[in-house]
Amino acid sequence: METKRIVIKDRNNVKEEELLEAAEILRRGGLVAFPTETVYGLGGNALDERAAGKIYAAKGRPSDNPLIAHVSCESEVEPLVKEIPEAGLRLMKAFWPGPLTIIFPKSDRVPSGTTGGLDTVAVRMPDDPVASRLISLAGVPVAAPSANISGRPSPTTADHVWQDMNGRIDMIIDSGAVGIGVESTIVDVSAPVPAVLRPGAVTMEMLRQELGEITVDPAILGPVSADVKPKAPGMKYKHYAPKADLILVEPKESPGSPSVMDKAQVERMVDKVQILAKKRLEEGHRVGIICTDESRHSYSEGLIRSIGTRESQESVAHNLYAVLREFDELQVEYIFSESFAEDHLGQAIMNRLSKASGYNIVRI
Ligand code: AMP
Ligand code: MG
């Protein structure tokens, strides 16, 4: 299949004509990758089981891993759900459009081919003007998982999408790098107490302020044992992974309530990353190091990449997947990474980094 690539120069000034062909592809059951504020999505008609099947095939994604349906306004939610619980209404009001996915009991209109056989449906209203206009023009809810081959780091630029999806889908819409860089927060409101299934840019602190009581799925915090059936089926798969072995170095005090890291902890972490990296370098391996603007000068050997500054969690989230993909291209065999405090957006950052490491975490 030939994949057409179109460029939207100014995402804040999108013209309808620019998106008509893409909308038409979606309506006739084809696949279009498009930017959102979180990561690039691989879109298909969420009400068309065959389109969902094409998404699973293009990504190589297991078909029990459900898709998120994207809408452009609140009135598009009603046909997809059985009911909107009070907590759902509050979240929609507070955080939509934005990087929050909400799980509702599903209506009969949503095919089980879209929801991995579950009787719930995940819905999000993205804030990105290109995504929003495209969905509204298509006139159908758009199922859109991240536009990467299953298991690879999510795409935050159209070039990343091209690397994975060229020849597999109908079109890629390029409007430059995304803003946030990690996938949406997921909250399940189909149970009596809302539960966070995936951390993201709508943080735990923000959710608590809005809802009060909220639980966290244990799969967010650490590996789940093989006999536990996670609430979000995607959680059981290895995710966000680079090709190299990623080893995360974390201060010992940190797990559990690691909301801050002091200078001494950071220094110890940097030392340990250096020691571990040196050993692999001496063995003759290609080694990548994930550091920050603050620690960059401490390193001298290996392929060294700053992921952002500790002063801005946003910068770290924004660069995370691009750095992992760059190391893939450079055919790095081992990546050693510093870790981050887990308050606010830090929880999402550490969730992605620890999953990418397969929970290969060295505590010091
Ligand atoms: P993505 O890979 O960004 O498309 O995210 C899709 C993820 O959303 C899945 O892997 C699940 O973890 C979660 N998800 C989607 N729909 C549901 C649902 N109905 N119930 C629970 N989790 C869901
Ligand atoms: Mg994904």
Coordinates of C-alpha atoms and ligand atoms in Angstrom, one line a residue:
M1 CA 0.0 0.0 0.0
E2 CA 1.3 3.5 -0.8
T3 CA 1.2 5.8 2.2
K4 CA 0.4 9.4 1.4
R5 CA 2.0 12.1 3.6
I6 CA 0.5 15.5 3.9
V7 CA 1.9 18.5 5.9
I8 CA -0.1 20.9 7.9
K9 CA 2.2 23.9 8.3
D10 CA 0.3 25.8 11.0
R11 CA -1.7 23.6 13.3
N12 CA -3.4 26.6 14.8
N13 CA -4.7 27.7 11.4
V14 CA -5.9 24.5 9.8
K15 CA -8.1 24.8 6.8
E16 CA -10.9 22.4 6.2
E17 CA -9.7 21.6 2.6
E18 CA -6.4 20.3 4.0
L19 CA -8.2 17.6 5.9
L20 CA -11.0 16.6 3.5
E21 CA -9.2 13.7 1.9
A22 CA -8.1 12.3 5.3
A23 CA -11.7 12.5 6.6
E24 CA -12.9 10.7 3.5
I25 CA -10.4 7.9 4.1
L26 CA -11.6 7.5 7.7
R27 CA -15.2 7.4 6.6
R28 CA -14.6 4.7 4.0
G29 CA -12.8 2.5 6.5
G30 CA -9.1 3.4 5.8
L31 CA -6.4 4.4 8.2
V32 CA -4.9 7.8 8.8
A33 CA -2.2 8.7 11.3
F34 CA -2.6 12.1 12.8
P35 CA -1.1 14.3 15.5
T36 CA -2.7 14.7 18.9
E37 CA -1.4 16.7 21.9
T38 CA -0.1 13.5 23.5
V39 CA 1.5 11.3 20.8
Y40 CA 0.6 10.6 17.1
G41 CA -2.4 8.4 16.8
L42 CA -3.3 5.7 14.2
G43 CA -6.9 6.5 13.3
G44 CA -9.7 4.3 12.0
N45 CA -13.5 4.4 12.3
A46 CA -14.3 3.2 15.8
L47 CA -17.7 1.9 14.8
D48 CA -16.3 -0.2 11.9
E49 CA -15.0 -3.5 13.1
R50 CA -13.1 -4.0 9.9
A51 CA -11.3 -0.7 10.4
A52 CA -10.4 -1.7 13.9
G53 CA -9.0 -5.0 12.5
K54 CA -6.8 -3.0 10.1
I55 CA -5.4 -1.0 13.0
Y56 CA -4.5 -4.2 14.9
A57 CA -2.9 -5.6 11.7
A58 CA -0.9 -2.4 10.9
K59 CA 0.4 -2.2 14.5
G60 CA 0.9 -5.9 15.0
R61 CA -1.1 -5.4 18.2
P62 CA -2.9 -8.2 20.0
S63 CA -6.6 -7.9 19.4
D64 CA -7.6 -8.1 23.1
N65 CA -5.8 -4.8 23.7
P66 CA -8.7 -2.3 23.4
L67 CA -8.7 1.0 21.4
I68 CA -9.5 4.5 22.6
A69 CA -12.4 6.2 20.6
H70 CA -11.6 9.9 20.0
V71 CA -14.4 12.5 19.7
S72 CA -14.5 16.1 18.8
C73 CA -17.3 17.3 21.1
E74 CA -19.3 16.1 24.1
S75 CA -22.5 15.2 22.1
E76 CA -20.5 12.6 20.3
V77 CA -20.0 10.7 23.6
E78 CA -23.6 9.7 24.2
P79 CA -24.1 7.3 21.4
L80 CA -21.0 5.4 22.5
V81 CA -21.9 4.8 26.2
K82 CA -24.6 3.2 28.2
E83 CA -24.5 6.0 30.8
I84 CA -22.2 8.8 31.9
P85 CA -21.6 8.4 35.7
E86 CA -21.3 11.6 37.8
A87 CA -17.5 11.2 38.1
G88 CA -17.3 11.0 34.3
L89 CA -19.3 14.2 33.9
R90 CA -17.0 16.0 36.3
L91 CA -13.9 14.8 34.6
M92 CA -15.2 15.8 31.1
K93 CA -16.0 19.2 32.4
A94 CA -12.6 19.7 34.1
F95 CA -10.2 18.2 31.6
W96 CA -11.8 18.0 28.1
P97 CA -10.6 18.6 25.5
G98 CA -7.3 17.3 26.8
P99 CA -5.0 14.4 27.6
L100 CA -7.5 12.4 29.6
T101 CA -9.2 9.1 28.5
I102 CA -12.3 8.1 30.4
I103 CA -13.7 4.6 30.5
F104 CA -17.5 4.2 30.4
P105 CA -19.9 1.2 30.2
K106 CA -20.3 0.8 26.4
S107 CA -23.4 1.1 24.3
D108 CA -24.4 -1.6 21.7
R109 CA -23.2 0.6 18.9
V110 CA -19.6 0.2 19.7
P111 CA -18.4 -3.1 18.2
S112 CA -16.5 -5.5 20.5
G113 CA -13.8 -5.6 17.8
T114 CA -12.9 -2.0 19.0
T115 CA -12.9 -2.7 22.7
G116 CA -11.0 -6.0 22.7
G117 CA -14.2 -7.8 23.7
L118 CA -14.8 -5.7 26.9
D119 CA -18.2 -4.2 27.8
T120 CA -16.6 -0.8 28.4
V121 CA -15.4 1.8 26.0
A122 CA -12.5 4.2 26.4
V123 CA -13.2 7.8 25.1
R124 CA -11.1 10.9 24.7
M125 CA -11.6 14.4 23.3
P126 CA -8.2 15.6 22.1
D127 CA -7.2 19.2 22.3
D128 CA -5.0 19.3 19.2
P129 CA -6.7 21.4 16.5
V130 CA -5.7 19.0 13.7
A131 CA -7.1 16.0 15.5
S132 CA -10.2 17.8 16.6
R133 CA -11.0 19.1 13.0
L134 CA -10.3 15.8 11.5
I135 CA -12.6 13.8 13.8
S136 CA -15.4 16.4 13.3
L137 CA -15.0 16.3 9.5
A138 CA -14.9 12.5 9.5
G139 CA -18.3 12.5 11.3
V140 CA -17.4 9.3 13.1
P141 CA -15.6 8.5 16.4
V142 CA -12.0 7.7 15.6
A143 CA -10.2 4.8 17.3
A144 CA -6.6 5.8 17.6
P145 CA -3.9 4.0 19.4
S146 CA -0.4 5.3 19.2
A147 CA 0.8 5.1 15.6
N148 CA 3.8 2.8 16.3
I149 CA 4.5 -0.9 15.7
S150 CA 3.3 -2.6 18.9
G151 CA 6.0 -2.7 21.5
R152 CA 8.1 0.2 20.1
P153 CA 8.2 3.6 21.7
S154 CA 5.2 5.8 20.8
P155 CA 5.7 8.3 18.0
T156 CA 6.0 12.0 18.9
T157 CA 6.9 13.2 15.3
A158 CA 5.5 12.3 11.9
D159 CA 9.0 10.9 11.0
H160 CA 8.6 8.4 13.8
V161 CA 5.2 7.4 12.4
W162 CA 6.8 7.1 8.9
Q163 CA 9.5 4.8 10.2
D164 CA 6.9 2.4 11.6
M165 CA 3.9 2.8 9.3
N166 CA 5.1 3.6 5.8
G167 CA 3.4 1.1 3.4
R168 CA 1.0 -0.1 6.1
I169 CA -1.6 2.7 6.2
D170 CA -3.3 5.2 3.8
M171 CA -2.1 8.5 5.1
I172 CA 0.1 10.3 7.6
I173 CA -0.7 13.9 8.6
D174 CA 2.4 15.7 9.6
S175 CA 2.1 18.8 11.8
G176 CA 5.4 18.7 13.5
A177 CA 6.3 17.4 17.0
V178 CA 3.5 16.9 19.5
G179 CA 3.4 18.9 22.7
I180 CA 3.1 16.5 25.7
G181 CA 4.9 13.4 24.5
V182 CA 3.4 10.7 26.7
E183 CA 0.0 9.0 26.2
S184 CA -3.2 10.2 27.9
T185 CA -4.1 9.5 31.5
I186 CA -6.7 6.8 31.7
V187 CA -9.4 6.8 34.4
D188 CA -12.1 4.1 34.6
V189 CA -15.4 5.6 35.9
S190 CA -17.4 2.4 35.2
A191 CA -16.8 1.1 38.7
P192 CA -18.1 2.7 42.0
V193 CA -14.7 4.3 42.8
P194 CA -12.9 5.8 39.8
A195 CA -9.6 4.1 39.1
V196 CA -6.5 5.4 37.3
L197 CA -5.3 2.8 34.9
R198 CA -2.5 4.8 33.2
P199 CA -0.8 8.0 34.5
G200 CA -0.4 11.0 32.1
A201 CA -0.4 14.7 31.9
V202 CA -3.7 15.0 33.8
T203 CA -1.9 14.1 37.0
M204 CA -3.0 12.2 40.2
E205 CA -2.9 15.6 42.0
M206 CA -5.3 17.1 39.5
L207 CA -7.7 14.1 39.6
R208 CA -7.8 14.0 43.4
Q209 CA -8.7 17.7 43.5
E210 CA -11.6 17.0 41.1
L211 CA -12.9 13.7 42.4
G212 CA -11.6 13.3 46.0
E213 CA -11.5 9.5 46.3
I214 CA -9.7 7.7 43.5
T215 CA -7.8 4.4 43.3
V216 CA -4.7 3.5 41.4
D217 CA -4.4 0.2 39.5
P218 CA -1.4 -1.7 40.9
A219 CA -0.1 -2.3 37.4
I220 CA 0.9 1.4 37.2
L221 CA 3.3 1.1 40.1
G222 CA 5.1 -2.1 39.3
P223 CA 5.1 -5.4 37.3
V224 CA 2.0 -7.5 37.5
S225 CA 2.4 -11.2 38.1
A226 CA 1.3 -13.5 35.3
D227 CA -1.8 -14.8 37.1
V228 CA -3.4 -11.3 37.6
K229 CA -5.7 -10.2 35.0
P230 CA -5.1 -6.4 34.7
K231 CA -8.1 -4.1 34.4
A232 CA -6.6 -2.5 31.3
P233 CA -5.6 -5.4 29.0
G234 CA -2.7 -3.3 27.5
M235 CA -1.0 -3.4 30.9
K236 CA 0.1 -7.0 30.5
Y237 CA 2.1 -6.4 27.4
K238 CA 5.6 -5.1 27.3
H239 CA 5.2 -1.5 26.1
Y240 CA 7.2 1.6 25.2
A241 CA 10.3 -0.5 24.7
P242 CA 13.5 0.4 22.9
K243 CA 15.5 -2.4 21.2
A244 CA 18.3 -2.0 23.7
D245 CA 18.3 -3.2 27.3
L246 CA 17.3 -0.2 29.3
I247 CA 18.5 -0.1 32.9
L248 CA 17.0 2.5 35.2
V249 CA 19.0 3.7 38.2
E250 CA 16.8 5.0 41.1
P251 CA 17.5 6.2 44.6
K252 CA 16.5 3.6 47.2
E253 CA 14.4 6.0 49.2
S254 CA 12.4 6.7 46.2
P255 CA 9.8 3.9 45.6
G256 CA 6.4 4.6 47.2
S257 CA 6.5 8.3 47.9
P258 CA 9.2 9.6 45.8
S259 CA 7.9 13.0 45.4
V260 CA 11.3 14.8 45.6
M261 CA 14.9 14.0 45.0
D262 CA 17.6 15.9 46.8
K263 CA 21.0 16.8 45.4
A264 CA 22.8 14.0 47.1
Q265 CA 20.5 11.4 45.7
V266 CA 20.9 12.8 42.2
E267 CA 24.7 12.8 42.6
R268 CA 24.7 9.1 43.7
M269 CA 22.5 8.2 40.8
V270 CA 24.8 9.9 38.3
D271 CA 27.8 8.1 39.8
K272 CA 26.0 4.7 39.5
V273 CA 25.0 5.3 35.9
Q274 CA 28.6 6.1 35.1
I275 CA 29.9 3.0 36.8
L276 CA 27.4 0.7 35.1
A277 CA 27.9 2.3 31.7
K278 CA 31.7 2.1 31.9
K279 CA 31.5 -1.7 32.6
R280 CA 29.5 -2.3 29.4
L281 CA 31.7 0.1 27.4
E282 CA 34.8 -1.9 28.5
E283 CA 33.1 -5.1 27.3
G284 CA 32.9 -3.4 23.9
H285 CA 29.2 -2.7 23.8
R286 CA 27.4 0.3 22.3
V287 CA 26.1 2.2 25.3
G288 CA 23.6 5.1 25.6
I289 CA 23.1 7.3 28.6
I290 CA 19.9 9.2 29.4
C291 CA 20.8 12.2 31.6
T292 CA 19.5 15.7 32.1
D293 CA 20.7 19.2 31.3
E294 CA 21.9 19.4 34.9
S295 CA 24.1 16.2 34.8
R296 CA 25.2 16.3 31.2
H297 CA 28.7 17.7 32.1
S298 CA 29.3 14.8 34.5
Y299 CA 29.4 12.2 31.6
S300 CA 32.2 11.7 29.1
E301 CA 31.9 8.2 27.7
G302 CA 29.1 6.5 25.6
L303 CA 26.3 8.1 23.6
I304 CA 25.1 10.8 26.0
R305 CA 21.6 12.4 25.5
S306 CA 20.0 14.9 27.8
I307 CA 16.2 14.1 28.1
G308 CA 15.4 17.6 29.4
T309 CA 15.8 19.6 32.6
R310 CA 14.9 18.5 36.1
E311 CA 13.4 22.0 36.4
S312 CA 10.7 21.1 33.9
Q313 CA 9.0 17.7 33.9
E314 CA 7.3 18.7 30.7
S315 CA 10.6 18.9 28.9
V316 CA 11.4 15.3 30.0
A317 CA 8.1 13.9 29.0
H318 CA 8.3 15.7 25.6
N319 CA 11.7 14.2 24.8
L320 CA 11.4 10.7 26.3
Y321 CA 10.3 8.6 23.3
A322 CA 12.4 10.5 20.8
V323 CA 15.5 9.7 22.8
L324 CA 14.6 6.0 23.0
R325 CA 14.0 5.9 19.3
E326 CA 17.2 7.7 18.5
F327 CA 19.1 5.1 20.5
D328 CA 17.3 2.4 18.5
E329 CA 18.6 4.0 15.3
L330 CA 22.1 4.2 16.7
Q331 CA 21.9 0.5 17.4
V332 CA 22.7 1.0 21.1
E333 CA 22.8 -2.3 23.0
Y334 CA 22.5 -1.0 26.6
I335 CA 20.8 2.2 27.8
F336 CA 21.4 3.5 31.3
S337 CA 19.0 6.1 32.5
E338 CA 18.7 8.4 35.5
S339 CA 15.3 8.4 37.1
F340 CA 12.9 11.1 38.2
A341 CA 10.8 12.2 41.1
E342 CA 7.3 10.8 40.9
D343 CA 5.2 13.8 41.7
H344 CA 2.9 15.4 39.1
L345 CA 3.9 14.5 35.5
G346 CA 6.9 12.5 37.1
Q347 CA 4.5 9.6 37.7
A348 CA 3.8 9.2 34.0
I349 CA 7.5 9.6 33.1
M350 CA 8.6 6.9 35.6
N351 CA 5.7 4.6 34.6
R352 CA 6.9 4.8 30.9
L353 CA 10.6 4.5 31.8
S354 CA 10.2 1.6 34.2
K355 CA 8.0 -0.3 31.7
A356 CA 10.5 0.4 28.9
S357 CA 13.1 -1.1 31.2
G358 CA 11.0 -4.2 31.8
Y359 CA 11.4 -3.1 35.5
N360 CA 15.1 -3.6 35.2
I361 CA 15.8 -1.1 38.0
V362 CA 19.0 -0.7 40.0
R363 CA 18.3 0.9 43.4
I364 CA 21.1 2.6 45.1
Ligands
AMP1 P1 -3.1 3.3 23.4 O1 -2.0 2.2 23.3 O2 -2.5 4.6 23.7 O3 -4.1 3.2 22.3 O4 -3.9 3.0 24.7 C1 -4.9 2.0 24.7 C2 -5.0 1.5 26.1 O5 -6.1 2.0 26.7 C3 -5.1 0.0 26.2 O6 -3.9 -0.6 26.1 C4 -5.8 -0.2 27.5 O7 -4.8 -0.2 28.5 C5 -6.6 1.1 27.7 N1 -8.0 0.9 27.4 C6 -8.7 1.1 26.2 N2 -10.0 0.7 26.3 C7 -10.1 0.2 27.6 C8 -11.2 -0.3 28.3 N3 -12.4 -0.4 27.7 N4 -11.0 -0.8 29.5 C9 -9.8 -0.6 30.1 N5 -8.7 -0.1 29.5 C10 -8.9 0.3 28.2
MG2 MG 0.4 2.6 22.5

